PDB file of C-alpha atoms in Angstrom:
ATOM      1  CA  MET A   3       8.320  10.697 -19.861  1.00  0.00           C
ATOM      2  CA  LEU A   4      10.723   8.822 -17.562  1.00  0.00           C
ATOM      3  CA  THR A   5      11.150  11.975 -15.467  1.00  0.00           C
ATOM      4  CA  ARG A   6       7.399  12.279 -15.099  1.00  0.00           C
ATOM      5  CA  ARG A   7       7.083   8.619 -14.111  1.00  0.00           C
ATOM      6  CA  LEU A   8       9.818   8.893 -11.476  1.00  0.00           C
ATOM      7  CA  LEU A   9       8.329  12.098 -10.055  1.00  0.00           C
ATOM      8  CA  GLN A  10       4.896  10.464  -9.955  1.00  0.00           C
ATOM      9  CA  LEU A  11       6.310   7.341  -8.279  1.00  0.00           C
ATOM     10  CA  PHE A  12       8.177   9.191  -5.545  1.00  0.00           C
ATOM     11  CA  THR A  13       5.355  11.677  -4.946  1.00  0.00           C
ATOM     12  CA  GLY A  14       2.823   8.856  -4.711  1.00  0.00           C
ATOM     13  CA  LEU A  15       4.904   6.874  -2.224  1.00  0.00           C
ATOM     14  CA  ALA A  16       5.537   9.949  -0.082  1.00  0.00           C
ATOM     15  CA  MET A  17       1.813  10.763  -0.023  1.00  0.00           C
ATOM     16  CA  TYR A  18       1.018   7.144   0.803  1.00  0.00           C
ATOM     17  CA  GLY A  19       3.277   7.262   3.848  1.00  0.00           C
ATOM     18  CA  ILE A  20       1.805  10.574   4.986  1.00  0.00           C
ATOM     19  CA  SER A  21      -1.717   9.184   4.559  1.00  0.00           C
ATOM     20  CA  LEU A  22      -0.781   6.258   6.813  1.00  0.00           C
ATOM     21  CA  ALA A  23       0.325   8.728   9.474  1.00  0.00           C
ATOM     22  CA  MET A  24      -2.988  10.579   9.089  1.00  0.00           C
ATOM     23  CA  PHE A  25      -4.942   7.341   9.590  1.00  0.00           C
ATOM     24  CA  ILE A  26      -3.004   6.654  12.779  1.00  0.00           C
ATOM     25  CA  ARG A  27      -3.463  10.176  14.137  1.00  0.00           C
ATOM     26  CA  ALA A  28      -7.208  10.027  13.356  1.00  0.00           C
ATOM     27  CA  GLY A  29      -7.429   7.094  15.776  1.00  0.00           C
ATOM     28  CA  LEU A  30     -10.511   5.567  14.126  1.00  0.00           C
ATOM     29  CA  GLY A  31      -9.018   2.386  12.712  1.00  0.00           C
ATOM     30  CA  LEU A  32      -6.542   1.342  10.019  1.00  0.00           C
ATOM     31  CA  ASP A  33      -6.586  -0.851   6.942  1.00  0.00           C
ATOM     32  CA  PRO A  34      -5.778  -4.568   7.579  1.00  0.00           C
ATOM     33  CA  TRP A  35      -2.061  -4.464   6.791  1.00  0.00           C
ATOM     34  CA  ASP A  36      -1.531  -1.340   8.878  1.00  0.00           C
ATOM     35  CA  VAL A  37      -3.481  -2.867  11.781  1.00  0.00           C
ATOM     36  CA  PHE A  38      -0.835  -5.596  11.611  1.00  0.00           C
ATOM     37  CA  HIS A  39       2.029  -3.090  11.323  1.00  0.00           C
ATOM     38  CA  GLN A  40       0.727  -1.097  14.283  1.00  0.00           C
ATOM     39  CA  GLY A  41       0.285  -4.242  16.359  1.00  0.00           C
ATOM     40  CA  VAL A  42       3.848  -5.378  15.665  1.00  0.00           C
ATOM     41  CA  ALA A  43       5.179  -1.878  16.385  1.00  0.00           C
ATOM     42  CA  GLY A  44       3.381  -1.823  19.727  1.00  0.00           C
ATOM     43  CA  ARG A  45       4.810  -5.191  20.721  1.00  0.00           C
ATOM     44  CA  THR A  46       8.379  -4.549  19.582  1.00  0.00           C
ATOM     45  CA  GLY A  47       8.870  -0.890  20.404  1.00  0.00           C
ATOM     46  CA  LEU A  48       9.909  -0.139  16.815  1.00  0.00           C
ATOM     47  CA  SER A  49       8.375   2.784  14.957  1.00  0.00           C
ATOM     48  CA  ILE A  50       5.568   1.849  12.614  1.00  0.00           C
ATOM     49  CA  GLY A  51       7.613   3.092   9.668  1.00  0.00           C
ATOM     50  CA  VAL A  52      10.454   0.726  10.511  1.00  0.00           C
ATOM     51  CA  VAL A  53       7.953  -2.125  10.874  1.00  0.00           C
ATOM     52  CA  VAL A  54       6.446  -1.311   7.459  1.00  0.00           C
ATOM     53  CA  ILE A  55       9.925  -1.492   5.896  1.00  0.00           C
ATOM     54  CA  ILE A  56      10.859  -4.753   7.633  1.00  0.00           C
ATOM     55  CA  VAL A  57       7.539  -6.424   6.776  1.00  0.00           C
ATOM     56  CA  SER A  58       7.858  -5.267   3.154  1.00  0.00           C
ATOM     57  CA  PHE A  59      11.158  -7.083   2.721  1.00  0.00           C
ATOM     58  CA  LEU A  60       9.891 -10.162   4.570  1.00  0.00           C
ATOM     59  CA  VAL A  61       6.885 -10.280   2.235  1.00  0.00           C
ATOM     60  CA  LEU A  62       9.246 -10.021  -0.726  1.00  0.00           C
ATOM     61  CA  LEU A  63      10.841 -13.280   0.442  1.00  0.00           C
ATOM     62  CA  LEU A  64       7.438 -14.899  -0.085  1.00  0.00           C
ATOM     63  CA  TRP A  65       7.636 -13.840  -3.727  1.00  0.00           C
ATOM     64  CA  ILE A  66      10.421 -16.383  -4.307  1.00  0.00           C
ATOM     65  CA  PRO A  67       8.260 -19.550  -4.299  1.00  0.00           C
ATOM     66  CA  LEU A  68       5.617 -17.615  -6.265  1.00  0.00           C
ATOM     67  CA  ARG A  69       8.248 -16.783  -8.913  1.00  0.00           C
ATOM     68  CA  GLN A  70       7.541 -13.081  -8.651  1.00  0.00           C
ATOM     69  CA  TRP A  71      10.217 -10.506  -9.460  1.00  0.00           C
ATOM     70  CA  PRO A  72      10.241  -7.040  -7.869  1.00  0.00           C
ATOM     71  CA  GLY A  73      10.372  -3.942  -9.997  1.00  0.00           C
ATOM     72  CA  PHE A  74      12.102  -0.664  -9.243  1.00  0.00           C
ATOM     73  CA  GLY A  75       8.869   0.695  -7.796  1.00  0.00           C
ATOM     74  CA  THR A  76       8.519  -2.376  -5.574  1.00  0.00           C
ATOM     75  CA  LEU A  77      11.853  -1.676  -3.885  1.00  0.00           C
ATOM     76  CA  CYS A  78      11.159   2.061  -3.590  1.00  0.00           C
ATOM     77  CA  ASN A  79       7.781   1.255  -2.056  1.00  0.00           C
ATOM     78  CA  ALA A  80       9.396  -1.056   0.501  1.00  0.00           C
ATOM     79  CA  VAL A  81      11.549   1.782   1.830  1.00  0.00           C
ATOM     80  CA  LEU A  82       9.790   5.089   1.173  1.00  0.00           C
ATOM     81  CA  VAL A  83       6.287   4.401   2.518  1.00  0.00           C
ATOM     82  CA  GLY A  84       7.640   3.520   5.960  1.00  0.00           C
ATOM     83  CA  LEU A  85      10.079   6.438   5.914  1.00  0.00           C
ATOM     84  CA  PHE A  86       7.364   8.981   5.122  1.00  0.00           C
ATOM     85  CA  ALA A  87       4.960   7.373   7.603  1.00  0.00           C
ATOM     86  CA  ASP A  88       7.411   8.150  10.397  1.00  0.00           C
ATOM     87  CA  ILE A  89       7.966  11.670   9.052  1.00  0.00           C
ATOM     88  CA  GLY A  90       4.196  12.208   8.987  1.00  0.00           C
ATOM     89  CA  LEU A  91       3.801  10.957  12.551  1.00  0.00           C
ATOM     90  CA  ALA A  92       6.471  13.417  13.666  1.00  0.00           C
ATOM     91  CA  LEU A  93       4.633  16.323  12.025  1.00  0.00           C
ATOM     92  CA  ILE A  94       0.910  15.548  12.378  1.00  0.00           C
ATOM     93  CA  PRO A  95      -0.694  15.985  15.809  1.00  0.00           C
ATOM     94  CA  ALA A  96      -3.310  13.625  17.214  1.00  0.00           C
ATOM     95  CA  PHE A  97      -6.887  14.932  17.536  1.00  0.00           C
ATOM     96  CA  SER A  98      -8.862  14.390  20.721  1.00  0.00           C
ATOM     97  CA  HIS A  99     -12.254  15.570  19.399  1.00  0.00           C
ATOM     98  CA  LEU A 100     -14.424  13.603  16.995  1.00  0.00           C
ATOM     99  CA  GLY A 101     -14.755  16.348  14.395  1.00  0.00           C
ATOM    100  CA  GLY A 102     -11.005  16.571  13.947  1.00  0.00           C
ATOM    101  CA  GLN A 103     -10.684  12.790  13.841  1.00  0.00           C
ATOM    102  CA  VAL A 104     -13.368  12.436  11.155  1.00  0.00           C
ATOM    103  CA  GLY A 105     -11.809  15.226   9.086  1.00  0.00           C
ATOM    104  CA  LEU A 106      -8.379  13.646   9.342  1.00  0.00           C
ATOM    105  CA  LEU A 107      -9.788  10.248   8.389  1.00  0.00           C
ATOM    106  CA  ALA A 108     -11.536  11.693   5.324  1.00  0.00           C
ATOM    107  CA  GLY A 109      -8.349  13.471   4.293  1.00  0.00           C
ATOM    108  CA  ALA A 110      -6.348  10.285   4.788  1.00  0.00           C
ATOM    109  CA  VAL A 111      -8.667   8.259   2.547  1.00  0.00           C
ATOM    110  CA  LEU A 112      -8.581  10.910  -0.190  1.00  0.00           C
ATOM    111  CA  LEU A 113      -4.790  11.321  -0.016  1.00  0.00           C
ATOM    112  CA  ASN A 114      -4.321   7.552  -0.011  1.00  0.00           C
ATOM    113  CA  GLY A 115      -6.479   7.229  -3.116  1.00  0.00           C
ATOM    114  CA  ILE A 116      -4.476   9.904  -4.962  1.00  0.00           C
ATOM    115  CA  ALA A 117      -1.208   8.353  -3.783  1.00  0.00           C
ATOM    116  CA  SER A 118      -2.256   4.892  -4.917  1.00  0.00           C
ATOM    117  CA  ALA A 119      -3.296   6.121  -8.358  1.00  0.00           C
ATOM    118  CA  CYS A 120       0.014   8.003  -8.724  1.00  0.00           C
ATOM    119  CA  TYR A 121       2.094   5.027  -7.690  1.00  0.00           C
ATOM    120  CA  ILE A 122       0.231   2.404  -9.729  1.00  0.00           C
ATOM    121  CA  GLY A 123      -0.036   4.728 -12.720  1.00  0.00           C
ATOM    122  CA  ALA A 124       3.746   5.204 -12.868  1.00  0.00           C
ATOM    123  CA  ARG A 125       4.070   1.525 -13.926  1.00  0.00           C
ATOM    124  CA  PHE A 126       7.217   0.629 -11.989  1.00  0.00           C
ATOM    125  CA  GLY A 127       5.946  -2.615 -10.462  1.00  0.00           C
ATOM    126  CA  PRO A 128       3.519  -3.594  -7.665  1.00  0.00           C
ATOM    127  CA  GLY A 129       4.119  -3.123  -3.974  1.00  0.00           C
ATOM    128  CA  ALA A 130       5.286  -6.115  -1.955  1.00  0.00           C
ATOM    129  CA  ARG A 131       1.841  -6.865  -0.512  1.00  0.00           C
ATOM    130  CA  ASP A 132      -0.048  -6.470  -3.790  1.00  0.00           C
ATOM    131  CA  GLY A 133       2.526  -8.615  -5.538  1.00  0.00           C
ATOM    132  CA  LEU A 134       1.966 -11.310  -2.932  1.00  0.00           C
ATOM    133  CA  MET A 135      -1.772 -11.215  -3.634  1.00  0.00           C
ATOM    134  CA  THR A 136      -1.468 -11.300  -7.411  1.00  0.00           C
ATOM    135  CA  GLY A 137       1.296 -13.920  -7.289  1.00  0.00           C
ATOM    136  CA  LEU A 138      -0.773 -16.162  -5.039  1.00  0.00           C
ATOM    137  CA  ALA A 139      -3.738 -15.778  -7.382  1.00  0.00           C
ATOM    138  CA  ARG A 140      -1.633 -16.692 -10.396  1.00  0.00           C
ATOM    139  CA  ARG A 141      -0.033 -19.755  -8.772  1.00  0.00           C
ATOM    140  CA  THR A 142      -3.216 -21.136  -7.185  1.00  0.00           C
ATOM    141  CA  GLY A 143      -5.805 -20.195  -9.790  1.00  0.00           C
ATOM    142  CA  TRP A 144      -7.783 -18.248  -7.200  1.00  0.00           C
ATOM    143  CA  SER A 145      -9.154 -14.838  -8.112  1.00  0.00           C
ATOM    144  CA  VAL A 146      -7.233 -11.773  -6.958  1.00  0.00           C
ATOM    145  CA  ARG A 147     -10.200 -10.880  -4.761  1.00  0.00           C
ATOM    146  CA  VAL A 148     -10.145 -14.257  -2.997  1.00  0.00           C
ATOM    147  CA  SER A 149      -6.370 -14.117  -2.542  1.00  0.00           C
ATOM    148  CA  ARG A 150      -6.535 -10.585  -1.211  1.00  0.00           C
ATOM    149  CA  THR A 151      -9.410 -11.367   1.148  1.00  0.00           C
ATOM    150  CA  LEU A 152      -7.662 -14.426   2.571  1.00  0.00           C
ATOM    151  CA  ILE A 153      -4.397 -12.586   3.210  1.00  0.00           C
ATOM    152  CA  GLU A 154      -6.024  -9.464   4.641  1.00  0.00           C
ATOM    153  CA  VAL A 155      -8.332 -11.409   6.962  1.00  0.00           C
ATOM    154  CA  VAL A 156      -5.265 -13.192   8.367  1.00  0.00           C
ATOM    155  CA  VAL A 157      -3.170 -10.035   8.852  1.00  0.00           C
ATOM    156  CA  LEU A 158      -6.163  -8.143  10.262  1.00  0.00           C
ATOM    157  CA  ALA A 159      -6.828 -10.880  12.834  1.00  0.00           C
ATOM    158  CA  VAL A 160      -3.176 -11.120  13.841  1.00  0.00           C
ATOM    159  CA  GLY A 161      -2.838  -7.331  13.976  1.00  0.00           C
ATOM    160  CA  TRP A 162      -5.946  -6.976  16.120  1.00  0.00           C
ATOM    161  CA  PHE A 163      -4.655  -9.693  18.477  1.00  0.00           C
ATOM    162  CA  LEU A 164      -1.372  -7.770  18.783  1.00  0.00           C
ATOM    163  CA  GLY A 165      -3.216  -4.556  19.647  1.00  0.00           C
ATOM    164  CA  GLY A 166      -3.597  -2.823  16.298  1.00  0.00           C
ATOM    165  CA  SER A 167      -6.403  -0.318  15.820  1.00  0.00           C
ATOM    166  CA  VAL A 168      -9.589  -1.692  14.217  1.00  0.00           C
ATOM    167  CA  GLY A 169     -12.577   0.621  13.901  1.00  0.00           C
ATOM    168  CA  VAL A 170     -14.853   2.592  11.641  1.00  0.00           C
ATOM    169  CA  GLY A 171     -11.822   3.768   9.672  1.00  0.00           C
ATOM    170  CA  THR A 172     -11.097   0.160   8.744  1.00  0.00           C
ATOM    171  CA  VAL A 173     -14.562  -0.166   7.223  1.00  0.00           C
ATOM    172  CA  VAL A 174     -14.465   3.252   5.526  1.00  0.00           C
ATOM    173  CA  TYR A 175     -11.119   2.439   3.942  1.00  0.00           C
ATOM    174  CA  ALA A 176     -12.291  -0.952   2.708  1.00  0.00           C
ATOM    175  CA  LEU A 177     -15.420   0.528   1.093  1.00  0.00           C
ATOM    176  CA  ALA A 178     -13.973   3.747  -0.293  1.00  0.00           C
ATOM    177  CA  ILE A 179     -10.427   3.119  -1.495  1.00  0.00           C
ATOM    178  CA  GLY A 180     -11.196   0.756  -4.375  1.00  0.00           C
ATOM    179  CA  PRO A 181     -13.748   3.013  -6.110  1.00  0.00           C
ATOM    180  CA  LEU A 182     -11.576   6.066  -5.405  1.00  0.00           C
ATOM    181  CA  VAL A 183      -8.474   4.540  -6.994  1.00  0.00           C
ATOM    182  CA  GLN A 184     -10.560   3.291  -9.923  1.00  0.00           C
ATOM    183  CA  LEU A 185     -11.843   6.839 -10.459  1.00  0.00           C
ATOM    184  CA  LEU A 186      -8.413   8.489 -10.223  1.00  0.00           C
ATOM    185  CA  LEU A 187      -6.285   5.910 -12.019  1.00  0.00           C
ATOM    186  CA  PRO A 188      -7.092   7.093 -15.573  1.00  0.00           C
ATOM    187  CA  VAL A 189      -5.821  10.553 -14.626  1.00  0.00           C
ATOM    188  CA  PHE A 190      -2.397   9.264 -13.562  1.00  0.00           C
ATOM    189  CA  MET A 191      -1.906   6.118 -15.658  1.00  0.00           C
ATOM    190  CA  VAL A 192       1.120   6.381 -17.914  1.00  0.00           C
ATOM    191  CA  PRO A 193       0.370   4.877 -21.359  1.00  0.00           C
ATOM    192  CA  ALA A 194       1.969   1.460 -21.737  1.00  0.00           C
ATOM    193  CA  ALA A 195       3.861   2.525 -24.855  1.00  0.00           C
ATOM    194  CA  HIS A 196       5.596   5.331 -22.934  1.00  0.00           C
ATOM    195  CA  ALA A 197       6.419   3.020 -20.046  1.00  0.00           C
ATOM    196  CA  ASP A 198       7.943   0.484 -22.452  1.00  0.00           C
ATOM    197  CA  ALA A 199      10.017   3.171 -24.118  1.00  0.00           C
ATOM    198  CA  GLY A 200      11.270   4.476 -20.763  1.00  0.00           C
ATOM    199  CA  SER A 201      12.131   1.095 -19.282  1.00  0.00           C
ATOM    200  CA  GLY A 202      13.156  -0.838 -22.366  1.00  0.00           C
ATOM    201  CA  GLY A 203      10.864  -3.702 -21.404  1.00  0.00           C
ATOM    202  CA  ASP A 204       7.315  -4.935 -21.238  1.00  0.00           C
ATOM    203  CA  SER A 205       5.288  -2.868 -18.771  1.00  0.00           C
ATOM    204  CA  ARG A 206       2.016  -4.758 -19.079  1.00  0.00           C
ATOM    205  CA  SER A 207       2.511  -6.363 -15.669  1.00  0.00           C
ATOM    206  CA  ALA A 208       3.849  -3.224 -14.019  1.00  0.00           C
ATOM    207  CA  ALA A 209       0.476  -1.801 -13.059  1.00  0.00           C
ATOM    208  CA  PRO A 210      -1.543  -4.252 -10.972  1.00  0.00           C
ATOM    209  CA  GLU A 211      -5.295  -4.381 -10.769  1.00  0.00           C
ATOM    210  CA  PRO A 212      -6.421  -1.609  -8.364  1.00  0.00           C
ATOM    211  CA  LEU A 213      -6.774  -3.085  -4.901  1.00  0.00           C
ATOM    212  CA  ALA A 214      -7.825  -1.723  -1.585  1.00  0.00           C
ATOM    213  CA  SER A 215      -4.188  -1.630  -0.585  1.00  0.00           C
ATOM    214  CA  THR A 216      -1.313  -0.770  -2.882  1.00  0.00           C
ATOM    215  CA  ASN A 217       1.665  -0.788  -0.631  1.00  0.00           C
TER     216      ASN A 217
END
């Protein structure tokens, strides 16, 4: 079972990074965190994958006052999503016609949903950004939805100010990814008993509530 969980974790994170590259190549808008990543990348000259990695570890520093502890999957997420985003950008061409852009956007949403379900279902701990949301909710008493909305509105506004891409893809992602992950999660969710046996610990907190962003 541990082998299956590790394979599911790494496959999910690789697909997540590739889906990010597909969103960028579609050119129709990104999710809030990736609007921020793209804006920072444009201002600094760093690749978006490198920015994703740097921001992941900076966000993990915010876990300290929230008394959050990263899991193995959290650390893998912090590195692999950005790595595979840059690989995807090197391999996937940009589309100049609307039909290709829409098709790439649809594929990106679907792949992101599968990737998210794989990664969450492996039960190795939340991503840095999701952990920030759930940790903030736990420490403040706010709902996860309120915490998530507050954080994503801030990063979206800052990312847009820095030049990140906001568009129809941003709206499509926000509306579609939650229901899609909810639909797919039962297919990929590792039973808690198996996760406990493989890790030697309590896995009840290892799979966060499905959110619109799981990186």
